[in-house]
Coordinates of C-alpha atoms in Angstrom, one line a residue:
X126 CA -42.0 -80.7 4.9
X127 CA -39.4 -80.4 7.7
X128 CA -36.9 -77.0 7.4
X129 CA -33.1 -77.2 7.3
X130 CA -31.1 -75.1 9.3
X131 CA -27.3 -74.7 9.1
X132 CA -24.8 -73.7 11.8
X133 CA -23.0 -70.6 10.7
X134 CA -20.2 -71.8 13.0
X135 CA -19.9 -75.1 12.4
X136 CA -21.7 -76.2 9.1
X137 CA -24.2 -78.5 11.1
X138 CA -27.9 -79.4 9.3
X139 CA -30.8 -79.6 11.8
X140 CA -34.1 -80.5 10.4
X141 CA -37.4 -79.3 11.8
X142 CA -39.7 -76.1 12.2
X143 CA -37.2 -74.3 14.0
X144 CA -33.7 -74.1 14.4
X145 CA -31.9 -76.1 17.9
X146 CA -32.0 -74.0 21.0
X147 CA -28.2 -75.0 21.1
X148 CA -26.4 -76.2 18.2
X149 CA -24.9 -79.8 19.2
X150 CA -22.1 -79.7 17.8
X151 CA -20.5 -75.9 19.0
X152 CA -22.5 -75.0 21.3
X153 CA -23.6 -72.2 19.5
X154 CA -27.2 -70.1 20.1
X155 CA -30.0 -70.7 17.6
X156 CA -29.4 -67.1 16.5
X157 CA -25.8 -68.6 15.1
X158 CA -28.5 -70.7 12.8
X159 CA -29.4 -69.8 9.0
X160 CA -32.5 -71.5 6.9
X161 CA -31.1 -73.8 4.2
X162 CA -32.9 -73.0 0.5
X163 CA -32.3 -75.6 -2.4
X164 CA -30.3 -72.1 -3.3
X165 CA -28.4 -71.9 -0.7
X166 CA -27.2 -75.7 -1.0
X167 CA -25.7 -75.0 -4.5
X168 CA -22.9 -72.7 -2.8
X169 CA -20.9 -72.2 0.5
X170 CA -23.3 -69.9 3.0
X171 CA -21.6 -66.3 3.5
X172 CA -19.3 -65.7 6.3
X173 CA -21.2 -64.2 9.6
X174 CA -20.0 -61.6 12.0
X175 CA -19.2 -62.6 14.9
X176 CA -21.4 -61.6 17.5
X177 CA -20.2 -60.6 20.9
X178 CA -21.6 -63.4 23.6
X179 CA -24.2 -61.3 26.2
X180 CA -24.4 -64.1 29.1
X181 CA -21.1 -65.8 30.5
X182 CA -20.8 -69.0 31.4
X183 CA -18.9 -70.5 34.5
X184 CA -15.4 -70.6 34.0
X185 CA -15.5 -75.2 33.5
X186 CA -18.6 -74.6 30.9
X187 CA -16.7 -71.9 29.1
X188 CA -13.2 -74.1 28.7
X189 CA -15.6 -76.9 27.6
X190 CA -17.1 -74.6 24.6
X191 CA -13.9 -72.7 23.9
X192 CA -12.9 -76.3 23.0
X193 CA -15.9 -76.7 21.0
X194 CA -14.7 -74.2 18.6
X195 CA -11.5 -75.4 17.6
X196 CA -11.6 -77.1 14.3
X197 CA -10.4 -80.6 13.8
X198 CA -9.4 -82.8 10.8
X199 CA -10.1 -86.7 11.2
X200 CA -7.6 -89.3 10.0
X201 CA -6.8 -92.6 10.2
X202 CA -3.5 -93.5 12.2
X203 CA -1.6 -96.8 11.1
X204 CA 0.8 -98.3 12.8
X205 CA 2.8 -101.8 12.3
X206 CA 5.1 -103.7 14.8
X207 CA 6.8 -107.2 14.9
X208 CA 4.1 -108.6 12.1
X209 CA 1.0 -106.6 13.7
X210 CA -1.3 -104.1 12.1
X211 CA -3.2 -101.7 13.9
X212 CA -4.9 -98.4 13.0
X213 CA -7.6 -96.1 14.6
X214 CA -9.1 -92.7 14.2
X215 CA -8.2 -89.9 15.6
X216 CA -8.5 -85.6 15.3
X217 CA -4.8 -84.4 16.2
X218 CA -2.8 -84.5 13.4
X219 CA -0.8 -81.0 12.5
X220 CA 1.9 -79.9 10.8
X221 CA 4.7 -78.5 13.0
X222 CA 7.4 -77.5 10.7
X223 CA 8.1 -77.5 6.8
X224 CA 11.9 -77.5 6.8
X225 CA 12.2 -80.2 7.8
X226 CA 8.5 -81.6 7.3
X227 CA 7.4 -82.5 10.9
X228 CA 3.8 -83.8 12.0
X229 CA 2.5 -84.3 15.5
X230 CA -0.5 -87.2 16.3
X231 CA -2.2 -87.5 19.6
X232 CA -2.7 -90.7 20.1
X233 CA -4.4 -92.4 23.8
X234 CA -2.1 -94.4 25.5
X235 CA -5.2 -97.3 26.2
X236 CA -4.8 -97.1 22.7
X237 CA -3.2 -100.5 20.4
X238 CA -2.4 -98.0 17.9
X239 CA -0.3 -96.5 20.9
X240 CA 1.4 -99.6 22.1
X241 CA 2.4 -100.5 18.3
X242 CA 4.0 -96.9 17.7
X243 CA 6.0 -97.6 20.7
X244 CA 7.3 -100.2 19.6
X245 CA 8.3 -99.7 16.1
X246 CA 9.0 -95.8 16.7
X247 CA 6.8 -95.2 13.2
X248 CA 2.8 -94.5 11.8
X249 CA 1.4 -93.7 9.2
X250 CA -1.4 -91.3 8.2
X251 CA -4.5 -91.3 5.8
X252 CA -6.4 -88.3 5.6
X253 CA -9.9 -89.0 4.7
X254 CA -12.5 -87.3 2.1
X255 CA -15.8 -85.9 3.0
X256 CA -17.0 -89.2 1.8
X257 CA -15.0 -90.8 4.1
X258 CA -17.7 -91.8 7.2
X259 CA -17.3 -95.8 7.1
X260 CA -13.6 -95.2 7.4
X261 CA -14.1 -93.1 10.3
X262 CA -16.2 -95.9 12.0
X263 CA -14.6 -98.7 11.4
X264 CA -11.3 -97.4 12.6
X265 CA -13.2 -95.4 15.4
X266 CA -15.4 -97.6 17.1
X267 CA -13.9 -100.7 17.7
X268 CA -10.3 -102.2 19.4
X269 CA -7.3 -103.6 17.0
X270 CA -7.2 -106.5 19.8
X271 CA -10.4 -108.0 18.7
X272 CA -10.9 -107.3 15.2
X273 CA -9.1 -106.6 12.0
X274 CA -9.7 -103.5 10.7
X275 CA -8.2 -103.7 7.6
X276 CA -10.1 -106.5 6.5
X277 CA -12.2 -105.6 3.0
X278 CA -10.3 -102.6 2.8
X279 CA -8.1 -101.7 -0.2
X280 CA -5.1 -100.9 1.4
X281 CA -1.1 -100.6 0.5
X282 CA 2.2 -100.9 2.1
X283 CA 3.9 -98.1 2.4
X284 CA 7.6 -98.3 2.6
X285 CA 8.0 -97.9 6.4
X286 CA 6.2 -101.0 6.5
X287 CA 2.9 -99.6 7.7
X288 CA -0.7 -99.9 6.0
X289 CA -1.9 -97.1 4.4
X290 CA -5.9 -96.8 2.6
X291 CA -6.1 -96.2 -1.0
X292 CA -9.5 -94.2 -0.9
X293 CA -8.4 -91.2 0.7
X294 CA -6.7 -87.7 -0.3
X295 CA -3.4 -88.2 0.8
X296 CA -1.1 -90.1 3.1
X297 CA 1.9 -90.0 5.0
X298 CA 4.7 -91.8 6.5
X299 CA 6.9 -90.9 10.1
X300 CA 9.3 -91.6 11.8
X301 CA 9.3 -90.2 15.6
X302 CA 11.6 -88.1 16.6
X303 CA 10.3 -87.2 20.0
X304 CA 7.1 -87.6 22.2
X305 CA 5.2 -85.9 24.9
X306 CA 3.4 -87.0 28.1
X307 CA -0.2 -85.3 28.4
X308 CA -1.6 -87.7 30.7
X309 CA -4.2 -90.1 29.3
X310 CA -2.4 -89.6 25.7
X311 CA 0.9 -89.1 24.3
X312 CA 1.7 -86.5 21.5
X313 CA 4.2 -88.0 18.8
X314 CA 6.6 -86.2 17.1
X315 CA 7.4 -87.3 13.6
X316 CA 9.6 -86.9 11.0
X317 CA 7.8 -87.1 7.8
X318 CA 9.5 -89.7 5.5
X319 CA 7.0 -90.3 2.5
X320 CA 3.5 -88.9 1.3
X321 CA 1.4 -89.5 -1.8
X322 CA -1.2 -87.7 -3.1
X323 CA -4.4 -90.0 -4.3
X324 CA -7.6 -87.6 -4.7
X325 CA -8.4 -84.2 -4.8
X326 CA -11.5 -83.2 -3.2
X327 CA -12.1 -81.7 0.6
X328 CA -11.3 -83.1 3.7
X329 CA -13.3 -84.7 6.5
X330 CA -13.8 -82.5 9.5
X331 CA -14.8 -83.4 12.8
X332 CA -17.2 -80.8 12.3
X333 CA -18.9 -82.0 8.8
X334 CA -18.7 -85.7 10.1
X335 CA -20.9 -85.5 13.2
X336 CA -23.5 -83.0 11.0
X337 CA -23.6 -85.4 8.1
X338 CA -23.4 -88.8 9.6

């Protein structure tokens, strides 16, 4: 029977004799790596020391795993503008200030999520549970121009007019209230206007989707 190794780092499960030479995920060594015992599954691992890193990489590999290593949430992204739905997944989505409650979304311009923010100047966000992966697919992997998305789904309207999923932990509601250019995307600015709570439970990470997928 196959061994299970987690990622210290990032929580990511590799199965086999050994643990990865690299973990796939962070980029990690296979000294980042623990052995997984039916023990071990029945509580969170113990936080690691962070070990200093012996061998630098070039300066383009070293931005590309100092990315690596920031954590990201996933959530689905609604939209709705003159009679159109729309809504994708996407990983930025952070508070900015409390008083008053302000969100930012990073959103690709090629994007029809994008083009229907534009036009009606709101979106709407549903953060997903760890049992969230066909969410993240569906809304992931395929273009609002050629497919509904919403289709099946048990969804509501929220009151800014946009869909938002049932089966999730919470959503929210925004209005933008300002936007920034970053080349291939733009980062939206919102004014939170509504937000329900509908589970309790942990949310999906970037992280805990790609490792349990």
């Amino acid at each position: 029977m196959d061994k299970r190794w987690r990622c210290t780092v990032c929580g990511y499960i590799h199965t086999g004799d050994s643990p990865p030479d690299i973990c796939p995920i962070c980029g990690v060594d296979a000294s980042f790596f623990e052995l997984v015992t039916e023990e071990g599954e029945a509580k969170a691992p113990a936080p690691v020391p962070a070990k200093p890193v012996p061998n630098q990489l070039d300066k383009a590999a070293s931005i590309r795993q100092a990315l690596y290593r920031i954590s990201y949430g996933l959530y689905i992204i609604t939209a709705h503008a003159e009679g159109k739905d729309n809504g994708q997944c996407a990983n930025t989505c952070f508070q900015i200030t409390s008083e008053p409650a302000r969100i930012a979304i990073g959103i690709n311009k090629q994007n029809y999520t994008h083009e229907l923010i534009q036009k009606s100047g709101k979106f709407g966000v549903s953060v997903l549970s760890q049992t969230g992966h066909d969410y993240a697919r569906g809304f992931g992997y395929r273009s609002g121009r050629d497919v509904n998305k919403f289709e099946g789904l048990a969804v509501h309207r929220g009151e800014s007019g946009v869909l938002l999923l049932d089966d999730v932990l919470v959503t929210m509601e925004a209005v933008v209230s300002g936007q920034l250019d970053c080349g291939t995307h733009t980062l939206f600015l919102g004014d939170v206007t509504g937000g329900e709570i509908l589970q309790e439970g942990d949310p999906m990470t970037y992280a805990y989707f790609r490792a349990s997928k």
